[in-house]
Structure formats: C-alpha cells, structure tokens
PDB file of N, CA and C in Angstrom:
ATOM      1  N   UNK A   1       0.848  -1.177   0.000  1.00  0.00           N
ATOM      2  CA  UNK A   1       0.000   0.000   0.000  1.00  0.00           C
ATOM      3  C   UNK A   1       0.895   1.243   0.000  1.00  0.00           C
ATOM      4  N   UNK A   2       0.470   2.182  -0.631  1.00  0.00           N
ATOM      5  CA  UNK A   2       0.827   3.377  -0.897  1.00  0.00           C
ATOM      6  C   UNK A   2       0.810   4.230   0.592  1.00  0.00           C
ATOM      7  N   UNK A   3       2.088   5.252   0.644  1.00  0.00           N
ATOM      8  CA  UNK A   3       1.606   5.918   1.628  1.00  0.00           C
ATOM      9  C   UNK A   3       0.584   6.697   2.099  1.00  0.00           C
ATOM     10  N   UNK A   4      -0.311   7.332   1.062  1.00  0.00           N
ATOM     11  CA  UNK A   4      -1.066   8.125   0.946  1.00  0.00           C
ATOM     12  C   UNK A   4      -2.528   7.475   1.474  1.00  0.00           C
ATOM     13  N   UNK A   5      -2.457   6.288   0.491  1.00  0.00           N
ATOM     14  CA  UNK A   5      -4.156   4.764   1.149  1.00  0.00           C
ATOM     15  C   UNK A   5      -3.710   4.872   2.644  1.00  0.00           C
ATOM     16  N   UNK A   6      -2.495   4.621   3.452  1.00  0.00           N
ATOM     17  CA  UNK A   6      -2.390   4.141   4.509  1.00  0.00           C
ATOM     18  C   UNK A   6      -3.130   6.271   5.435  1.00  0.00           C
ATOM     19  N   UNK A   7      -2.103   6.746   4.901  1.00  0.00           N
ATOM     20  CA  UNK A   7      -2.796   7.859   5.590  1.00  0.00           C
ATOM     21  C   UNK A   7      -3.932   8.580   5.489  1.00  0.00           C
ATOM     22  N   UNK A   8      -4.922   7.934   4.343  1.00  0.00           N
ATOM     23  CA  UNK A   8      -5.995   8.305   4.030  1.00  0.00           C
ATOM     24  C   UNK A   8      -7.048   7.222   4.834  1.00  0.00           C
ATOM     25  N   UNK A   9      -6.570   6.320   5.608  1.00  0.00           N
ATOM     26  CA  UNK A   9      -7.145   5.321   6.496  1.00  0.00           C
ATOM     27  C   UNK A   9      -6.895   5.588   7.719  1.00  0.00           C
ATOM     28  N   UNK A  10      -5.814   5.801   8.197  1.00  0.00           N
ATOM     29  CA  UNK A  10      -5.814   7.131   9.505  1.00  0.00           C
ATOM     30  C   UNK A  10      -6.420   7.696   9.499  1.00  0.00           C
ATOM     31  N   UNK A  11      -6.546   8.888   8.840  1.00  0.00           N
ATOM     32  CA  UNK A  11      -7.697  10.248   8.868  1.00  0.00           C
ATOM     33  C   UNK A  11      -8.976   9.281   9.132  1.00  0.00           C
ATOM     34  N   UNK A  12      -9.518   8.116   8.167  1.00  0.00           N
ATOM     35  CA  UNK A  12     -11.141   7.795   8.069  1.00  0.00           C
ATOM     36  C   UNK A  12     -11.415   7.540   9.398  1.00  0.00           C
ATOM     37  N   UNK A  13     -10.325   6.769  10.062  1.00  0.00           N
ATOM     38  CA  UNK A  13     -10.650   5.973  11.411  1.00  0.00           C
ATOM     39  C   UNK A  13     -10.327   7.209  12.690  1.00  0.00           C
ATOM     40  N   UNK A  14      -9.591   8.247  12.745  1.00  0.00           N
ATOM     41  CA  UNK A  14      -9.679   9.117  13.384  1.00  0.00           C
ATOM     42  C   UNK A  14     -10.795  10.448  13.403  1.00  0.00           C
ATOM     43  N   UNK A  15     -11.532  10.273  11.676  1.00  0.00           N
ATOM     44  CA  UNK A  15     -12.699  10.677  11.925  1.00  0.00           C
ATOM     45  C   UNK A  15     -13.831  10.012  12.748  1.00  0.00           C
ATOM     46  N   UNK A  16     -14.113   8.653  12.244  1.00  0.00           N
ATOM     47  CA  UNK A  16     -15.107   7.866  12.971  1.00  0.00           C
ATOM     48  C   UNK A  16     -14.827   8.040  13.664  1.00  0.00           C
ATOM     49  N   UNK A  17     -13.400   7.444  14.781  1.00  0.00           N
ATOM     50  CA  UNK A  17     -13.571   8.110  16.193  1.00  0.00           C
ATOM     51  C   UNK A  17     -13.731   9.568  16.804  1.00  0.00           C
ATOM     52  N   UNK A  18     -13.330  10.257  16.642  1.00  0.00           N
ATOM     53  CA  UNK A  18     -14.276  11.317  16.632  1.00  0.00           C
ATOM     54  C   UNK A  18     -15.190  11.615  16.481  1.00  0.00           C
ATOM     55  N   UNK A  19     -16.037  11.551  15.770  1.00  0.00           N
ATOM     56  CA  UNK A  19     -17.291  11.784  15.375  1.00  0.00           C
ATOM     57  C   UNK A  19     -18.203  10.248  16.612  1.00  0.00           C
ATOM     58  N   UNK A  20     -17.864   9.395  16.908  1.00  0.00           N
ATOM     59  CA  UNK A  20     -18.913   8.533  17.934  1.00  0.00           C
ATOM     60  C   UNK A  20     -17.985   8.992  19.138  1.00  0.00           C
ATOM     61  N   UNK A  21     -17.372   9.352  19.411  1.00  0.00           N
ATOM     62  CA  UNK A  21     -16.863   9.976  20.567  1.00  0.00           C
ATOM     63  C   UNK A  21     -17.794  11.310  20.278  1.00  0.00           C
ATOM     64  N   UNK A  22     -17.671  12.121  19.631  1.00  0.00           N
ATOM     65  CA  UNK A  22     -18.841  13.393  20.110  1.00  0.00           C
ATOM     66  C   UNK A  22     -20.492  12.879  20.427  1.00  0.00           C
ATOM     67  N   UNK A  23     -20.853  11.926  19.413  1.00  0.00           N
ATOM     68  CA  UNK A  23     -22.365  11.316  19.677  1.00  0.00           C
ATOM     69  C   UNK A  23     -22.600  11.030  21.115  1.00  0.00           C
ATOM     70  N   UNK A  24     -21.348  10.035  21.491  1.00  0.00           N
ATOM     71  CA  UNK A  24     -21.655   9.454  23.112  1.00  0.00           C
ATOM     72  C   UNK A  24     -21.961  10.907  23.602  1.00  0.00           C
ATOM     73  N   UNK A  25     -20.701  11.694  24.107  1.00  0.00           N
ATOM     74  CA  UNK A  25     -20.409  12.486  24.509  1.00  0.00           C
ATOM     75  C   UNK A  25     -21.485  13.854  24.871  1.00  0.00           C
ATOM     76  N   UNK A  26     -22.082  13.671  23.386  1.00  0.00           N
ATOM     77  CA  UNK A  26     -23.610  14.729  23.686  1.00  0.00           C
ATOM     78  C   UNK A  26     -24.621  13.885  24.340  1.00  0.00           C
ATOM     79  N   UNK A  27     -24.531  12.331  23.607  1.00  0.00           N
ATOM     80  CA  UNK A  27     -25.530  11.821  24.363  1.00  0.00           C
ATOM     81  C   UNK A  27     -26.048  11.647  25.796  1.00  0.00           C
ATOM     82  N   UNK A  28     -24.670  11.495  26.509  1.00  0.00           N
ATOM     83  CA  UNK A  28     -24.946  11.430  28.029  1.00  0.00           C
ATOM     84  C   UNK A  28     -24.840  13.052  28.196  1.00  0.00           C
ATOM     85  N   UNK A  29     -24.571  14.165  27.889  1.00  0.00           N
ATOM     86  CA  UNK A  29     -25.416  15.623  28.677  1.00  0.00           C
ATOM     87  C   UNK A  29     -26.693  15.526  27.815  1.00  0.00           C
ATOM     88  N   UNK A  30     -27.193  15.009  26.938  1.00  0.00           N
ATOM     89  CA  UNK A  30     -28.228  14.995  26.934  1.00  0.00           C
ATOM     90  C   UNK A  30     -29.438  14.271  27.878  1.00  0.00           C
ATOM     91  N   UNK A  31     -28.524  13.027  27.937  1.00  0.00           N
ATOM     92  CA  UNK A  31     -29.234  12.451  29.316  1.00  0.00           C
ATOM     93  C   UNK A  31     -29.443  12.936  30.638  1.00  0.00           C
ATOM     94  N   UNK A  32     -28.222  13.649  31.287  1.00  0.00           N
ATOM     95  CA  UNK A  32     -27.746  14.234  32.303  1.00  0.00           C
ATOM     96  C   UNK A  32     -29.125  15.373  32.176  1.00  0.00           C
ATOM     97  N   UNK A  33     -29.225  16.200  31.608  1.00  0.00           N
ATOM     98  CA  UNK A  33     -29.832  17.216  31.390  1.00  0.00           C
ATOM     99  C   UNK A  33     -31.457  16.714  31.508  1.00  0.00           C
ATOM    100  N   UNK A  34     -31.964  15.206  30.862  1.00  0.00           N
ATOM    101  CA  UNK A  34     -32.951  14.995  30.723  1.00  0.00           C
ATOM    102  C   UNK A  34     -33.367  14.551  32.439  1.00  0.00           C
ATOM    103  N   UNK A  35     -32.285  13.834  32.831  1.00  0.00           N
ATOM    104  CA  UNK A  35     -32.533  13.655  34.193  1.00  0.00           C
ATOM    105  C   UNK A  35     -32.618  14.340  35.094  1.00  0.00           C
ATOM    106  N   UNK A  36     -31.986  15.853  34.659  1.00  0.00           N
ATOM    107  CA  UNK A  36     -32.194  16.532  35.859  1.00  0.00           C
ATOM    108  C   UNK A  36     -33.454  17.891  35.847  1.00  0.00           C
ATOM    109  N   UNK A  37     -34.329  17.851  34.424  1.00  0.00           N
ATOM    110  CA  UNK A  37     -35.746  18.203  34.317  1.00  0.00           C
ATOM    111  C   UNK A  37     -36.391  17.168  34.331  1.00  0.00           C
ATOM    112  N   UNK A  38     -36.400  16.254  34.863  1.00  0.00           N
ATOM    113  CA  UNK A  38     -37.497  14.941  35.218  1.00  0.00           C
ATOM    114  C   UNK A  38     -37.175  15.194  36.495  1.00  0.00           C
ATOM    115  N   UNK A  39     -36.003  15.566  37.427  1.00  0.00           N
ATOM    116  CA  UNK A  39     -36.149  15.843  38.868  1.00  0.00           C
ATOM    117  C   UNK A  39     -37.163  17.198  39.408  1.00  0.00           C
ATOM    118  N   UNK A  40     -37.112  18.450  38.474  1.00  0.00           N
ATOM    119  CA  UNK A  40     -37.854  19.514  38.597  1.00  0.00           C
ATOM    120  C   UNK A  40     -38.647  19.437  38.395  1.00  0.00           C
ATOM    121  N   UNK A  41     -39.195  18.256  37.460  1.00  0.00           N
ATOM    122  CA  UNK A  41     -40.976  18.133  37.249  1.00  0.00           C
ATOM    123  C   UNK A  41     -41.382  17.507  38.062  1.00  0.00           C
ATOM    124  N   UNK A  42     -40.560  16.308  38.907  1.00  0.00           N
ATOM    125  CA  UNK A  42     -41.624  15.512  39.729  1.00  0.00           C
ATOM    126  C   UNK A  42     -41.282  16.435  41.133  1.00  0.00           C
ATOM    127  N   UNK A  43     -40.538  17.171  41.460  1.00  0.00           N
ATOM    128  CA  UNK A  43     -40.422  18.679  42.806  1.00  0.00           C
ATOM    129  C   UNK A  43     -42.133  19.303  42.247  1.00  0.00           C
ATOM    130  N   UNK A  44     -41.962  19.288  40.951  1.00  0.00           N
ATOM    131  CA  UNK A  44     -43.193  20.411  40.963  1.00  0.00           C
ATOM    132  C   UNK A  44     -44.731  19.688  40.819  1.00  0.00           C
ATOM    133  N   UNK A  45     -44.685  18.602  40.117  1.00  0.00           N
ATOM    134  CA  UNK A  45     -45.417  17.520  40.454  1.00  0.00           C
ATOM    135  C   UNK A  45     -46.458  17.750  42.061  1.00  0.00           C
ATOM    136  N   UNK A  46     -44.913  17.423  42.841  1.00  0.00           N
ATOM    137  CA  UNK A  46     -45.814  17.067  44.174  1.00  0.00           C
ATOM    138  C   UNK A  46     -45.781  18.445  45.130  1.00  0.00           C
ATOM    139  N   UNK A  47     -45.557  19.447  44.404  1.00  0.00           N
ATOM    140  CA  UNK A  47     -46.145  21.146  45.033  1.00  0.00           C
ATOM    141  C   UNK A  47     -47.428  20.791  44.604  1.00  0.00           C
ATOM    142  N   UNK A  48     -47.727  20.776  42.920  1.00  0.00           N
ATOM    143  CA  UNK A  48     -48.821  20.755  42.440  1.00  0.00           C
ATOM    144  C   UNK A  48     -49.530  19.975  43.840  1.00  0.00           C
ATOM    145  N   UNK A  49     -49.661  19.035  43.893  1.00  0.00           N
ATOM    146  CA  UNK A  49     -50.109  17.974  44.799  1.00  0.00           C
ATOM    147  C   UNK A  49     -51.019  18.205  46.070  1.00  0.00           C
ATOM    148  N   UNK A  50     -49.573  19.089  47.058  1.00  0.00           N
ATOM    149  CA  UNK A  50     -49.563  19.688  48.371  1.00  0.00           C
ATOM    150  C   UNK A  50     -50.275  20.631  48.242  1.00  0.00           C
ATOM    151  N   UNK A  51     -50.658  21.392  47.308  1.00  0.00           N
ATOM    152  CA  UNK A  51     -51.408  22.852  47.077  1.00  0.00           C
ATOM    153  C   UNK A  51     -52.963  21.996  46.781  1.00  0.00           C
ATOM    154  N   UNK A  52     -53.047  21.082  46.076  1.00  0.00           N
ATOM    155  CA  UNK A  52     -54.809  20.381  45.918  1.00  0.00           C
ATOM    156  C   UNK A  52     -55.060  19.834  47.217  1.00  0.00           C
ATOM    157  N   UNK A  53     -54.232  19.183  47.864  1.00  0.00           N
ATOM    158  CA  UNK A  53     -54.632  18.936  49.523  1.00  0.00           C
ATOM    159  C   UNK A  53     -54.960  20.123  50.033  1.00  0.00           C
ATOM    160  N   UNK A  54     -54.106  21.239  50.250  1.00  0.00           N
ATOM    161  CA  UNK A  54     -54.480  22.052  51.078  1.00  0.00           C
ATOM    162  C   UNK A  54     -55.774  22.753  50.719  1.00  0.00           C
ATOM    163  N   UNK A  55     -56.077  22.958  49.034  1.00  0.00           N
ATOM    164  CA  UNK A  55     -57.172  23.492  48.692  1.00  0.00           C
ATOM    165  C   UNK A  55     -58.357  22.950  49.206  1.00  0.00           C
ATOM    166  N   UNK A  56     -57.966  21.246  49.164  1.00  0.00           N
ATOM    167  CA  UNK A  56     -59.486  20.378  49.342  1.00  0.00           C
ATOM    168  C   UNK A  56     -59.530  20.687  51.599  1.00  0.00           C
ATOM    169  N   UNK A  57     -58.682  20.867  52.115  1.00  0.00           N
ATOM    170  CA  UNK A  57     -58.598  20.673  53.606  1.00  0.00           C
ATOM    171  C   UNK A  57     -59.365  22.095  53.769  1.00  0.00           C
ATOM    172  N   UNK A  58     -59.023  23.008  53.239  1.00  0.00           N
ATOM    173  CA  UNK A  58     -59.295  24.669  53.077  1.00  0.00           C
ATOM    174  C   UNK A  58     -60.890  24.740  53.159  1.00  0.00           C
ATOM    175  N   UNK A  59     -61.526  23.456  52.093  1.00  0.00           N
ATOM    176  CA  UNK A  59     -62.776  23.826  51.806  1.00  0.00           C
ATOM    177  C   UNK A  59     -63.546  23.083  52.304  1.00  0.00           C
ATOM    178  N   UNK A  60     -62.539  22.004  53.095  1.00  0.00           N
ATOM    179  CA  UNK A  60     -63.709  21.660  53.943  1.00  0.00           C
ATOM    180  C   UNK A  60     -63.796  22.015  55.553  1.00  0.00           C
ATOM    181  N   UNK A  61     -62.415  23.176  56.101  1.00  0.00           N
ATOM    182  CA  UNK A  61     -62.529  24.146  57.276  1.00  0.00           C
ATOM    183  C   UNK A  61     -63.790  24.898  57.006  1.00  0.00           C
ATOM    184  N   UNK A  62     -63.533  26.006  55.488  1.00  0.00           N
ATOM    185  CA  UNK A  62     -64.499  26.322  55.533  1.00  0.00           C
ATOM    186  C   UNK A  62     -65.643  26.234  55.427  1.00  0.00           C
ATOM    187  N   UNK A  63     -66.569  25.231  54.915  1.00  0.00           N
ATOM    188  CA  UNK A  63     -67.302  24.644  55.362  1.00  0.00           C
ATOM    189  C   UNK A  63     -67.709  24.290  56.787  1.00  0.00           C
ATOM    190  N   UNK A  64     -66.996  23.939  57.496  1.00  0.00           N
ATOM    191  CA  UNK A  64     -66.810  23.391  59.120  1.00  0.00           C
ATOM    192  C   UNK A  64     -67.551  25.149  59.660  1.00  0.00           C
ATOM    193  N   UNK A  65     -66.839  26.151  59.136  1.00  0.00           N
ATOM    194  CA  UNK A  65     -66.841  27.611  59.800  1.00  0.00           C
ATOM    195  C   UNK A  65     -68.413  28.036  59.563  1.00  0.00           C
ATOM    196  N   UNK A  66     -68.644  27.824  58.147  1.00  0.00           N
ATOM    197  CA  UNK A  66     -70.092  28.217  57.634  1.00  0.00           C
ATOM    198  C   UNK A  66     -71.009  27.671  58.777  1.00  0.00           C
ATOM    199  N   UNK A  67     -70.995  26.564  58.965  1.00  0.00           N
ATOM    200  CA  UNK A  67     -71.773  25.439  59.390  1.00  0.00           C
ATOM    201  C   UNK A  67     -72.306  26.093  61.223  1.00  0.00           C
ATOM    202  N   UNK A  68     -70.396  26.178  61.657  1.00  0.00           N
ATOM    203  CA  UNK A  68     -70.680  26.995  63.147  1.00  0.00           C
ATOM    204  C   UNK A  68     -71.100  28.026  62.852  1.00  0.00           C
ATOM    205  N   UNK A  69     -71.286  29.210  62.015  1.00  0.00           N
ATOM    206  CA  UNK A  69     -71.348  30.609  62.162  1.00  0.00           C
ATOM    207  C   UNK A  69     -73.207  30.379  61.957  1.00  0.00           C
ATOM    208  N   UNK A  70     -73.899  29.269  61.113  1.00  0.00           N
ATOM    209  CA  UNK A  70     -74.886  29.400  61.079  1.00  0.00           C
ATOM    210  C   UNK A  70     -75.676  28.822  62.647  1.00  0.00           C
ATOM    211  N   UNK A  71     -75.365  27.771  63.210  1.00  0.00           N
ATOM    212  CA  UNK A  71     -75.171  27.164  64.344  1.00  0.00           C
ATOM    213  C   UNK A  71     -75.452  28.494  65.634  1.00  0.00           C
ATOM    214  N   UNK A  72     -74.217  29.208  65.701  1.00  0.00           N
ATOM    215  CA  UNK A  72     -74.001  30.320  66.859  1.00  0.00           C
ATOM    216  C   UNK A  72     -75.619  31.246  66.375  1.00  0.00           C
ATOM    217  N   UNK A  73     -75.324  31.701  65.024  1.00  0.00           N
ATOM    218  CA  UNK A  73     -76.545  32.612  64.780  1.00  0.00           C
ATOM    219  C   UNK A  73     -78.186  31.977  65.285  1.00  0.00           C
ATOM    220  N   UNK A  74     -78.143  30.420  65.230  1.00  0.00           N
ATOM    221  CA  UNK A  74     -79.351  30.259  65.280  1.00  0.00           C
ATOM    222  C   UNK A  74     -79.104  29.966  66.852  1.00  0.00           C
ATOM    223  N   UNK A  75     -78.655  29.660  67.511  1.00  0.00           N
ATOM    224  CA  UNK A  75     -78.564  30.041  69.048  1.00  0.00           C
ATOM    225  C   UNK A  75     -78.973  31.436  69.603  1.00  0.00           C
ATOM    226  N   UNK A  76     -78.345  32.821  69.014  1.00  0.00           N
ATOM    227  CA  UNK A  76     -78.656  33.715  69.259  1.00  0.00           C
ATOM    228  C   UNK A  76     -79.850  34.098  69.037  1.00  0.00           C
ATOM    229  N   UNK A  77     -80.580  33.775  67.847  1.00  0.00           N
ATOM    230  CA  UNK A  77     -81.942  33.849  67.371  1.00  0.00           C
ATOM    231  C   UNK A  77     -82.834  33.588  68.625  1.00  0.00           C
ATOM    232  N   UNK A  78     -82.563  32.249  68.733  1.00  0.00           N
ATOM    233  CA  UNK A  78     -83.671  31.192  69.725  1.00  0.00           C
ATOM    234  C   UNK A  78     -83.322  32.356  71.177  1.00  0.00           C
ATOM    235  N   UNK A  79     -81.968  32.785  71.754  1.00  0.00           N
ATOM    236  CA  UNK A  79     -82.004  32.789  73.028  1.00  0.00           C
ATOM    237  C   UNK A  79     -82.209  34.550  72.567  1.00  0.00           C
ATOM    238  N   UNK A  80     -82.570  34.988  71.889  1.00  0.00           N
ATOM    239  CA  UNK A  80     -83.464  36.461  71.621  1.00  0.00           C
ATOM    240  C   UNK A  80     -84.713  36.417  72.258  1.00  0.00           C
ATOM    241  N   UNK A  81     -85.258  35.284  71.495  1.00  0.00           N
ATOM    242  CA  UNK A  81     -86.302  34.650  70.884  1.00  0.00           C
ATOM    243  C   UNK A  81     -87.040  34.575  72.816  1.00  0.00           C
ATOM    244  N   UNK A  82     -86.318  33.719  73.140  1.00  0.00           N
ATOM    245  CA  UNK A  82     -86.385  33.161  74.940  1.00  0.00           C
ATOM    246  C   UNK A  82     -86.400  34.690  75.503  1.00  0.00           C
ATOM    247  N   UNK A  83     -85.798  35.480  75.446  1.00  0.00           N
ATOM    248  CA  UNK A  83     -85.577  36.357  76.081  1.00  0.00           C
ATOM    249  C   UNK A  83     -86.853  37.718  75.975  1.00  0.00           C
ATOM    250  N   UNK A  84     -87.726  37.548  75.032  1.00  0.00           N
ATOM    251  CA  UNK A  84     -88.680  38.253  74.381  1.00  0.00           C
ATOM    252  C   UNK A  84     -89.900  37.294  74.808  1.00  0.00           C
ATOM    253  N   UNK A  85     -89.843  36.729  75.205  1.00  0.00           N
ATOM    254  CA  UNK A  85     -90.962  35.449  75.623  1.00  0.00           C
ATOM    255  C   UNK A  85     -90.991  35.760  76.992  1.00  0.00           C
ATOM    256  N   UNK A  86     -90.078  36.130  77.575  1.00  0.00           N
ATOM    257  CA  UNK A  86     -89.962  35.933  79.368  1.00  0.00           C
ATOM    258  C   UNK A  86     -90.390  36.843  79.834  1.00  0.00           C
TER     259      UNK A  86
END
C-alpha cells in the first residue's frame, strides 16, 4: 500500500472516532440534562399535589366555619327569641 491509502485510512478511522466519541459524549449531557428536568418536574409535580390537599382541607374548614357561624346565629336567634318570651 501506498503511503497516501495508509494515511488516508488514519484520517477515516480518526474521523469515525471522533465523530462517535462526540455522539456518546452529547448523548450522556443529553441524558444528564434529561434527568435533571425529570427531577424539577416531579419537585413540581408534588407542590402541584400539596397545594390540591391544602385546597381540598381549606374547603372543607371552611365549610366546618359556615356550618358553626350558622349554628351560633341560630342560638342567638332562639335565646333572643327566649328572652322576648320571658
């Protein structure tokens, strides 16, 4: 073989390597990167989460509050009510 075939087969094989050495190379920060917005979505995931609990706990205090405030009022009513009778 000619010198030129032999160094024109160097270059091919120092391209290929290069070139799948950059593929890997992006591939795992691409991974890296994918893994670490799959960590920020499932953080935000379970905010999302903690915020529908607290909404659903929220509405059923208030509820609980409605319930006494109508409760106290109709106490006051009745002991008006008693007090206008006597």
């Amino acid at each position: 073989m000619t010198s030129e075939i032999i160094l024109t087969l160097i270059s091919f094989a120092g391209t290929v390597i290069g070139s799948l050495a950059g593929v890997f190379a992006t591939s795992r920060l691409s991974n890296y990167r994918i893994e670490q917005l799959e960590k920020k979505v499932d953080k935000h995931n379970n905010l999302v989460e903690r915020v529908f609990k607290l909404e659903q706990t929220e509405a059923v205090i208030n509820n609980k509050i409605k319930t006494a405030d109508h409760r106290i009022a109709d106490l006051e009513s009745k002991e008006k009510a008693h007090k206008l009778s006597s």
